Amino acid sequence: MSVALGNVICVLDPELAAERDARMLAGGADPAKVLPITEQPVLGSGIVATAEGLAGLAGTHAPQFPVETAEGYTALLDDVVGYGAVLLTSDAAAAARIGETHRSLLDAANVRVFTIGSEGCDLEDSTHAWSRWFTDQQIACVLLRPDHYVFGTAAAPERLTDLVHGYHAALAPISVATPVPTA
């Protein structure tokens, strides 16, 4: 992204710079309207799902659509859920089916679970952007790492447990008891 942005900012040709400036002014300086569409960064190997059926969006940055809390607070997802890993599901029934074993795995990894949708969900999707995204991606749930990159997804609610196991297994080599080297 930074290289692409540099190509927009560092235009040496006066005519091209004038065209850029006119385009930016016409677009109200809204980055979504005036900056070129760039490819989103995708993470390499590491803490991402690799199992078939779970890795479709693994390593991509999660979208930031607005959500509304039960208290009526509306903001982008990151602002509402804060820091930490998050399991999002568009199916409240799927979240309710998380058994005690899987709930303890999620708790051990500090993963909070939220449902996004309409009635009976933790977060309301008043713009329907999340509903469209889940539908377009053909997924029922997504597990976001603490940096809000996608760990993995599950197309069906029944695969949610596979996603939980995959995340737990990916974190297993990382132990809280592992000493951190000091300088």
JSON list of C-alpha atoms in Angstrom, two decimals:
[
{"chain": "A", "resi": 1, "resn": "MET", "atom": "CA", "xyz": [0.00, 0.00, 0.00]},
{"chain": "A", "resi": 2, "resn": "SER", "atom": "CA", "xyz": [2.75, 2.46, 0.89]},
{"chain": "A", "resi": 3, "resn": "VAL", "atom": "CA", "xyz": [4.40, 2.06, -2.53]},
{"chain": "A", "resi": 4, "resn": "ALA", "atom": "CA", "xyz": [1.07, 2.58, -4.28]},
{"chain": "A", "resi": 5, "resn": "LEU", "atom": "CA", "xyz": [0.38, 5.66, -2.17]},
{"chain": "A", "resi": 6, "resn": "GLY", "atom": "CA", "xyz": [3.86, 6.96, -2.98]},
{"chain": "A", "resi": 7, "resn": "ASN", "atom": "CA", "xyz": [2.98, 6.69, -6.67]},
{"chain": "A", "resi": 8, "resn": "VAL", "atom": "CA", "xyz": [0.01, 8.97, -6.04]},
{"chain": "A", "resi": 9, "resn": "ILE", "atom": "CA", "xyz": [1.85, 11.51, -3.88]},
{"chain": "A", "resi": 10, "resn": "CYS", "atom": "CA", "xyz": [5.19, 11.70, -5.69]},
{"chain": "A", "resi": 11, "resn": "VAL", "atom": "CA", "xyz": [4.07, 12.76, -9.15]},
{"chain": "A", "resi": 12, "resn": "LEU", "atom": "CA", "xyz": [6.82, 14.86, -10.71]},
{"chain": "A", "resi": 13, "resn": "ASP", "atom": "CA", "xyz": [5.12, 15.67, -14.01]},
{"chain": "A", "resi": 14, "resn": "PRO", "atom": "CA", "xyz": [3.21, 18.98, -13.57]},
{"chain": "A", "resi": 15, "resn": "GLU", "atom": "CA", "xyz": [0.38, 17.94, -15.92]},
{"chain": "A", "resi": 16, "resn": "LEU", "atom": "CA", "xyz": [-0.12, 14.58, -14.20]},
{"chain": "A", "resi": 17, "resn": "ALA", "atom": "CA", "xyz": [0.03, 16.28, -10.79]},
{"chain": "A", "resi": 18, "resn": "ALA", "atom": "CA", "xyz": [-2.64, 18.78, -11.92]},
{"chain": "A", "resi": 19, "resn": "GLU", "atom": "CA", "xyz": [-4.86, 15.91, -13.13]},
{"chain": "A", "resi": 20, "resn": "ARG", "atom": "CA", "xyz": [-4.37, 14.12, -9.80]},
{"chain": "A", "resi": 21, "resn": "ASP", "atom": "CA", "xyz": [-5.22, 17.27, -7.86]},
{"chain": "A", "resi": 22, "resn": "ALA", "atom": "CA", "xyz": [-8.36, 17.88, -9.92]},
{"chain": "A", "resi": 23, "resn": "ARG", "atom": "CA", "xyz": [-9.46, 14.24, -9.43]},
{"chain": "A", "resi": 24, "resn": "MET", "atom": "CA", "xyz": [-8.91, 14.54, -5.68]},
{"chain": "A", "resi": 25, "resn": "LEU", "atom": "CA", "xyz": [-10.79, 17.82, -5.40]},
{"chain": "A", "resi": 26, "resn": "ALA", "atom": "CA", "xyz": [-13.67, 16.46, -7.50]},
{"chain": "A", "resi": 27, "resn": "GLY", "atom": "CA", "xyz": [-13.86, 13.45, -5.18]},
{"chain": "A", "resi": 28, "resn": "GLY", "atom": "CA", "xyz": [-13.96, 15.61, -2.07]},
{"chain": "A", "resi": 29, "resn": "ALA", "atom": "CA", "xyz": [-10.57, 14.19, -1.03]},
{"chain": "A", "resi": 30, "resn": "ASP", "atom": "CA", "xyz": [-12.36, 10.98, 0.05]},
{"chain": "A", "resi": 31, "resn": "PRO", "atom": "CA", "xyz": [-9.69, 8.26, -0.16]},
{"chain": "A", "resi": 32, "resn": "ALA", "atom": "CA", "xyz": [-12.29, 5.66, -1.14]},
{"chain": "A", "resi": 33, "resn": "LYS", "atom": "CA", "xyz": [-13.18, 7.76, -4.18]},
{"chain": "A", "resi": 34, "resn": "VAL", "atom": "CA", "xyz": [-9.86, 9.25, -5.22]},
{"chain": "A", "resi": 35, "resn": "LEU", "atom": "CA", "xyz": [-7.11, 6.76, -4.44]},
{"chain": "A", "resi": 36, "resn": "PRO", "atom": "CA", "xyz": [-6.44, 3.88, -6.78]},
{"chain": "A", "resi": 37, "resn": "ILE", "atom": "CA", "xyz": [-7.71, 0.49, -5.71]},
{"chain": "A", "resi": 38, "resn": "THR", "atom": "CA", "xyz": [-4.75, -1.45, -4.42]},
{"chain": "A", "resi": 39, "resn": "GLU", "atom": "CA", "xyz": [-4.39, -5.06, -3.58]},
{"chain": "A", "resi": 40, "resn": "GLN", "atom": "CA", "xyz": [-4.84, -5.73, 0.12]},
{"chain": "A", "resi": 41, "resn": "PRO", "atom": "CA", "xyz": [-1.86, -7.27, 1.87]},
{"chain": "A", "resi": 42, "resn": "VAL", "atom": "CA", "xyz": [-2.10, -11.02, 2.48]},
{"chain": "A", "resi": 43, "resn": "LEU", "atom": "CA", "xyz": [-0.11, -12.64, 5.24]},
{"chain": "A", "resi": 44, "resn": "GLY", "atom": "CA", "xyz": [2.19, -15.54, 4.50]},
{"chain": "A", "resi": 45, "resn": "SER", "atom": "CA", "xyz": [2.56, -18.66, 6.57]},
{"chain": "A", "resi": 46, "resn": "GLY", "atom": "CA", "xyz": [2.10, -18.44, 10.29]},
{"chain": "A", "resi": 47, "resn": "ILE", "atom": "CA", "xyz": [-1.02, -18.22, 12.43]},
{"chain": "A", "resi": 48, "resn": "VAL", "atom": "CA", "xyz": [-3.53, -18.72, 9.62]},
{"chain": "A", "resi": 49, "resn": "ALA", "atom": "CA", "xyz": [-5.82, -21.61, 8.78]},
{"chain": "A", "resi": 50, "resn": "THR", "atom": "CA", "xyz": [-4.42, -24.11, 6.33]},
{"chain": "A", "resi": 51, "resn": "ALA", "atom": "CA", "xyz": [-7.07, -26.84, 6.43]},
{"chain": "A", "resi": 52, "resn": "GLU", "atom": "CA", "xyz": [-9.19, -27.29, 3.34]},
{"chain": "A", "resi": 53, "resn": "GLY", "atom": "CA", "xyz": [-12.46, -25.41, 3.65]},
{"chain": "A", "resi": 54, "resn": "LEU", "atom": "CA", "xyz": [-11.17, -23.08, 6.36]},
{"chain": "A", "resi": 55, "resn": "ALA", "atom": "CA", "xyz": [-8.37, -21.18, 4.62]},
{"chain": "A", "resi": 56, "resn": "GLY", "atom": "CA", "xyz": [-10.27, -19.30, 1.88]},
{"chain": "A", "resi": 57, "resn": "LEU", "atom": "CA", "xyz": [-9.76, -15.80, 3.29]},
{"chain": "A", "resi": 58, "resn": "ALA", "atom": "CA", "xyz": [-6.93, -16.69, 5.66]},
{"chain": "A", "resi": 59, "resn": "GLY", "atom": "CA", "xyz": [-4.34, -13.95, 5.93]},
{"chain": "A", "resi": 60, "resn": "THR", "atom": "CA", "xyz": [-6.53, -11.18, 4.51]},
{"chain": "A", "resi": 61, "resn": "HIS", "atom": "CA", "xyz": [-7.54, -8.13, 6.49]},
{"chain": "A", "resi": 62, "resn": "ALA", "atom": "CA", "xyz": [-11.06, -8.25, 7.92]},
{"chain": "A", "resi": 63, "resn": "PRO", "atom": "CA", "xyz": [-13.55, -5.72, 6.58]},
{"chain": "A", "resi": 64, "resn": "GLN", "atom": "CA", "xyz": [-14.61, -2.83, 8.78]},
{"chain": "A", "resi": 65, "resn": "PHE", "atom": "CA", "xyz": [-18.33, -2.42, 8.32]},
{"chain": "A", "resi": 66, "resn": "PRO", "atom": "CA", "xyz": [-20.44, -0.66, 10.94]},
{"chain": "A", "resi": 67, "resn": "VAL", "atom": "CA", "xyz": [-22.30, -2.59, 13.62]},
{"chain": "A", "resi": 68, "resn": "GLU", "atom": "CA", "xyz": [-24.73, -1.50, 16.29]},
{"chain": "A", "resi": 69, "resn": "THR", "atom": "CA", "xyz": [-24.68, -2.71, 19.89]},
{"chain": "A", "resi": 70, "resn": "ALA", "atom": "CA", "xyz": [-27.74, -3.51, 21.97]},
{"chain": "A", "resi": 71, "resn": "GLU", "atom": "CA", "xyz": [-27.19, -0.14, 23.68]},
{"chain": "A", "resi": 72, "resn": "GLY", "atom": "CA", "xyz": [-27.58, 1.64, 20.33]},
{"chain": "A", "resi": 73, "resn": "TYR", "atom": "CA", "xyz": [-23.90, 2.51, 19.85]},
{"chain": "A", "resi": 74, "resn": "THR", "atom": "CA", "xyz": [-22.95, 2.35, 16.16]},
{"chain": "A", "resi": 75, "resn": "ALA", "atom": "CA", "xyz": [-19.35, 2.22, 14.97]},
{"chain": "A", "resi": 76, "resn": "LEU", "atom": "CA", "xyz": [-16.97, 0.18, 12.85]},
{"chain": "A", "resi": 77, "resn": "LEU", "atom": "CA", "xyz": [-16.35, -3.36, 14.05]},
{"chain": "A", "resi": 78, "resn": "ASP", "atom": "CA", "xyz": [-12.87, -2.68, 15.49]},
{"chain": "A", "resi": 79, "resn": "ASP", "atom": "CA", "xyz": [-14.20, 0.21, 17.54]},
{"chain": "A", "resi": 80, "resn": "VAL", "atom": "CA", "xyz": [-16.99, -1.91, 18.97]},
{"chain": "A", "resi": 81, "resn": "VAL", "atom": "CA", "xyz": [-15.18, -5.20, 19.68]},
{"chain": "A", "resi": 82, "resn": "GLY", "atom": "CA", "xyz": [-11.81, -3.66, 20.54]},
{"chain": "A", "resi": 83, "resn": "TYR", "atom": "CA", "xyz": [-8.55, -5.54, 20.64]},
{"chain": "A", "resi": 84, "resn": "GLY", "atom": "CA", "xyz": [-8.18, -9.30, 20.73]},
{"chain": "A", "resi": 85, "resn": "ALA", "atom": "CA", "xyz": [-9.23, -12.29, 18.70]},
{"chain": "A", "resi": 86, "resn": "VAL", "atom": "CA", "xyz": [-12.86, -12.48, 17.66]},
{"chain": "A", "resi": 87, "resn": "LEU", "atom": "CA", "xyz": [-15.10, -15.19, 16.27]},
{"chain": "A", "resi": 88, "resn": "LEU", "atom": "CA", "xyz": [-17.90, -13.66, 14.21]},
{"chain": "A", "resi": 89, "resn": "THR", "atom": "CA", "xyz": [-20.87, -15.63, 13.03]},
{"chain": "A", "resi": 90, "resn": "SER", "atom": "CA", "xyz": [-23.89, -14.60, 11.03]},
{"chain": "A", "resi": 91, "resn": "ASP", "atom": "CA", "xyz": [-25.90, -17.40, 12.63]},
{"chain": "A", "resi": 92, "resn": "ALA", "atom": "CA", "xyz": [-26.96, -16.91, 16.25]},
{"chain": "A", "resi": 93, "resn": "ALA", "atom": "CA", "xyz": [-27.94, -20.58, 16.44]},
{"chain": "A", "resi": 94, "resn": "ALA", "atom": "CA", "xyz": [-24.40, -21.61, 15.47]},
{"chain": "A", "resi": 95, "resn": "ALA", "atom": "CA", "xyz": [-22.91, -19.56, 18.29]},
{"chain": "A", "resi": 96, "resn": "ALA", "atom": "CA", "xyz": [-25.42, -21.08, 20.71]},
{"chain": "A", "resi": 97, "resn": "ARG", "atom": "CA", "xyz": [-24.27, -24.57, 19.65]},
{"chain": "A", "resi": 98, "resn": "ILE", "atom": "CA", "xyz": [-20.67, -23.98, 20.75]},
{"chain": "A", "resi": 99, "resn": "GLY", "atom": "CA", "xyz": [-20.16, -26.71, 23.31]},
{"chain": "A", "resi": 100, "resn": "GLU", "atom": "CA", "xyz": [-18.35, -26.48, 26.61]},
{"chain": "A", "resi": 101, "resn": "THR", "atom": "CA", "xyz": [-15.12, -27.98, 25.22]},
{"chain": "A", "resi": 102, "resn": "HIS", "atom": "CA", "xyz": [-14.94, -25.53, 22.34]},
{"chain": "A", "resi": 103, "resn": "ARG", "atom": "CA", "xyz": [-15.96, -22.63, 24.54]},
{"chain": "A", "resi": 104, "resn": "SER", "atom": "CA", "xyz": [-13.06, -23.47, 26.87]},
{"chain": "A", "resi": 105, "resn": "LEU", "atom": "CA", "xyz": [-10.66, -23.54, 23.88]},
{"chain": "A", "resi": 106, "resn": "LEU", "atom": "CA", "xyz": [-11.94, -20.12, 22.81]},
{"chain": "A", "resi": 107, "resn": "ASP", "atom": "CA", "xyz": [-11.63, -18.80, 26.37]},
{"chain": "A", "resi": 108, "resn": "ALA", "atom": "CA", "xyz": [-8.08, -20.17, 26.70]},
{"chain": "A", "resi": 109, "resn": "ALA", "atom": "CA", "xyz": [-7.11, -18.32, 23.50]},
{"chain": "A", "resi": 110, "resn": "ASN", "atom": "CA", "xyz": [-8.95, -15.15, 24.61]},
{"chain": "A", "resi": 111, "resn": "VAL", "atom": "CA", "xyz": [-11.32, -15.33, 21.65]},
{"chain": "A", "resi": 112, "resn": "ARG", "atom": "CA", "xyz": [-14.59, -13.46, 22.11]},
{"chain": "A", "resi": 113, "resn": "VAL", "atom": "CA", "xyz": [-17.66, -14.62, 20.18]},
{"chain": "A", "resi": 114, "resn": "PHE", "atom": "CA", "xyz": [-20.10, -12.22, 18.53]},
{"chain": "A", "resi": 115, "resn": "THR", "atom": "CA", "xyz": [-23.07, -12.79, 16.28]},
{"chain": "A", "resi": 116, "resn": "ILE", "atom": "CA", "xyz": [-23.80, -10.22, 13.60]},
{"chain": "A", "resi": 117, "resn": "GLY", "atom": "CA", "xyz": [-27.23, -9.96, 12.05]},
{"chain": "A", "resi": 118, "resn": "SER", "atom": "CA", "xyz": [-30.63, -8.83, 13.15]},
{"chain": "A", "resi": 119, "resn": "GLU", "atom": "CA", "xyz": [-32.82, -10.25, 15.90]},
{"chain": "A", "resi": 120, "resn": "GLY", "atom": "CA", "xyz": [-31.13, -12.31, 18.58]},
{"chain": "A", "resi": 121, "resn": "CYS", "atom": "CA", "xyz": [-27.61, -11.22, 17.61]},
{"chain": "A", "resi": 122, "resn": "ASP", "atom": "CA", "xyz": [-24.99, -9.44, 19.70]},
{"chain": "A", "resi": 123, "resn": "LEU", "atom": "CA", "xyz": [-24.33, -6.86, 17.00]},
{"chain": "A", "resi": 124, "resn": "GLU", "atom": "CA", "xyz": [-26.91, -5.51, 14.61]},
{"chain": "A", "resi": 125, "resn": "ASP", "atom": "CA", "xyz": [-26.03, -5.24, 10.94]},
{"chain": "A", "resi": 126, "resn": "SER", "atom": "CA", "xyz": [-28.15, -2.17, 10.23]},
{"chain": "A", "resi": 127, "resn": "THR", "atom": "CA", "xyz": [-26.42, -1.42, 6.90]},
{"chain": "A", "resi": 128, "resn": "HIS", "atom": "CA", "xyz": [-26.58, -5.10, 5.80]},
{"chain": "A", "resi": 129, "resn": "ALA", "atom": "CA", "xyz": [-22.91, -4.82, 4.76]},
{"chain": "A", "resi": 130, "resn": "TRP", "atom": "CA", "xyz": [-21.93, -7.72, 6.99]},
{"chain": "A", "resi": 131, "resn": "SER", "atom": "CA", "xyz": [-24.79, -9.87, 5.72]},
{"chain": "A", "resi": 132, "resn": "ARG", "atom": "CA", "xyz": [-23.73, -9.18, 2.13]},
{"chain": "A", "resi": 133, "resn": "TRP", "atom": "CA", "xyz": [-20.10, -9.93, 2.97]},
{"chain": "A", "resi": 134, "resn": "PHE", "atom": "CA", "xyz": [-20.92, -13.26, 4.64]},
{"chain": "A", "resi": 135, "resn": "THR", "atom": "CA", "xyz": [-23.14, -14.16, 1.66]},
{"chain": "A", "resi": 136, "resn": "ASP", "atom": "CA", "xyz": [-20.64, -13.00, -0.98]},
{"chain": "A", "resi": 137, "resn": "GLN", "atom": "CA", "xyz": [-17.83, -14.93, 0.71]},
{"chain": "A", "resi": 138, "resn": "GLN", "atom": "CA", "xyz": [-20.13, -17.95, 1.15]},
{"chain": "A", "resi": 139, "resn": "ILE", "atom": "CA", "xyz": [-19.25, -18.29, 4.83]},
{"chain": "A", "resi": 140, "resn": "ALA", "atom": "CA", "xyz": [-21.14, -18.67, 8.09]},
{"chain": "A", "resi": 141, "resn": "CYS", "atom": "CA", "xyz": [-18.35, -17.62, 10.44]},
{"chain": "A", "resi": 142, "resn": "VAL", "atom": "CA", "xyz": [-14.91, -16.02, 10.50]},
{"chain": "A", "resi": 143, "resn": "LEU", "atom": "CA", "xyz": [-12.22, -16.11, 13.16]},
{"chain": "A", "resi": 144, "resn": "LEU", "atom": "CA", "xyz": [-10.18, -12.91, 13.35]},
{"chain": "A", "resi": 145, "resn": "ARG", "atom": "CA", "xyz": [-6.76, -12.82, 14.93]},
{"chain": "A", "resi": 146, "resn": "PRO", "atom": "CA", "xyz": [-5.97, -10.10, 17.49]},
{"chain": "A", "resi": 147, "resn": "ASP", "atom": "CA", "xyz": [-4.60, -7.91, 14.66]},
{"chain": "A", "resi": 148, "resn": "HIS", "atom": "CA", "xyz": [-7.96, -8.44, 12.89]},
{"chain": "A", "resi": 149, "resn": "TYR", "atom": "CA", "xyz": [-6.49, -10.38, 10.02]},
{"chain": "A", "resi": 150, "resn": "VAL", "atom": "CA", "xyz": [-8.57, -13.42, 9.12]},
{"chain": "A", "resi": 151, "resn": "PHE", "atom": "CA", "xyz": [-7.32, -16.64, 10.69]},
{"chain": "A", "resi": 152, "resn": "GLY", "atom": "CA", "xyz": [-9.88, -18.66, 8.78]},
{"chain": "A", "resi": 153, "resn": "THR", "atom": "CA", "xyz": [-13.51, -19.07, 7.82]},
{"chain": "A", "resi": 154, "resn": "ALA", "atom": "CA", "xyz": [-16.14, -21.79, 7.82]},
{"chain": "A", "resi": 155, "resn": "ALA", "atom": "CA", "xyz": [-18.75, -22.08, 5.10]},
{"chain": "A", "resi": 156, "resn": "ALA", "atom": "CA", "xyz": [-21.23, -23.91, 7.29]},
{"chain": "A", "resi": 157, "resn": "PRO", "atom": "CA", "xyz": [-22.01, -23.54, 11.00]},
{"chain": "A", "resi": 158, "resn": "GLU", "atom": "CA", "xyz": [-21.08, -27.20, 11.44]},
{"chain": "A", "resi": 159, "resn": "ARG", "atom": "CA", "xyz": [-17.45, -26.33, 10.54]},
{"chain": "A", "resi": 160, "resn": "LEU", "atom": "CA", "xyz": [-17.19, -23.79, 13.36]},
{"chain": "A", "resi": 161, "resn": "THR", "atom": "CA", "xyz": [-15.68, -26.42, 15.65]},
{"chain": "A", "resi": 162, "resn": "ASP", "atom": "CA", "xyz": [-13.02, -27.20, 13.01]},
{"chain": "A", "resi": 163, "resn": "LEU", "atom": "CA", "xyz": [-12.15, -23.52, 12.96]},
{"chain": "A", "resi": 164, "resn": "VAL", "atom": "CA", "xyz": [-11.82, -23.43, 16.75]},
{"chain": "A", "resi": 165, "resn": "HIS", "atom": "CA", "xyz": [-9.62, -26.54, 16.76]},
{"chain": "A", "resi": 166, "resn": "GLY", "atom": "CA", "xyz": [-7.49, -25.11, 13.96]},
{"chain": "A", "resi": 167, "resn": "TYR", "atom": "CA", "xyz": [-6.90, -21.87, 15.84]},
{"chain": "A", "resi": 168, "resn": "HIS", "atom": "CA", "xyz": [-6.08, -23.72, 19.05]},
{"chain": "A", "resi": 169, "resn": "ALA", "atom": "CA", "xyz": [-3.64, -25.99, 17.20]},
{"chain": "A", "resi": 170, "resn": "ALA", "atom": "CA", "xyz": [-1.98, -23.02, 15.49]},
{"chain": "A", "resi": 171, "resn": "LEU", "atom": "CA", "xyz": [-1.46, -21.34, 18.86]},
{"chain": "A", "resi": 172, "resn": "ALA", "atom": "CA", "xyz": [-0.33, -24.51, 20.66]},
{"chain": "A", "resi": 173, "resn": "PRO", "atom": "CA", "xyz": [3.39, -23.96, 19.96]},
{"chain": "A", "resi": 174, "resn": "ILE", "atom": "CA", "xyz": [3.05, -20.49, 21.48]},
{"chain": "A", "resi": 175, "resn": "SER", "atom": "CA", "xyz": [2.92, -20.83, 25.22]},
{"chain": "A", "resi": 176, "resn": "VAL", "atom": "CA", "xyz": [2.44, -18.14, 27.81]},
{"chain": "A", "resi": 177, "resn": "ALA", "atom": "CA", "xyz": [5.25, -19.84, 29.73]},
{"chain": "A", "resi": 178, "resn": "THR", "atom": "CA", "xyz": [7.70, -19.40, 26.82]},
{"chain": "A", "resi": 179, "resn": "PRO", "atom": "CA", "xyz": [10.32, -16.91, 27.98]},
{"chain": "A", "resi": 180, "resn": "VAL", "atom": "CA", "xyz": [10.60, -13.74, 25.98]},
{"chain": "A", "resi": 181, "resn": "PRO", "atom": "CA", "xyz": [14.21, -12.89, 25.10]},
{"chain": "A", "resi": 182, "resn": "THR", "atom": "CA", "xyz": [15.42, -9.66, 26.59]},
{"chain": "A", "resi": 183, "resn": "ALA", "atom": "CA", "xyz": [18.05, -7.31, 25.20]}
]
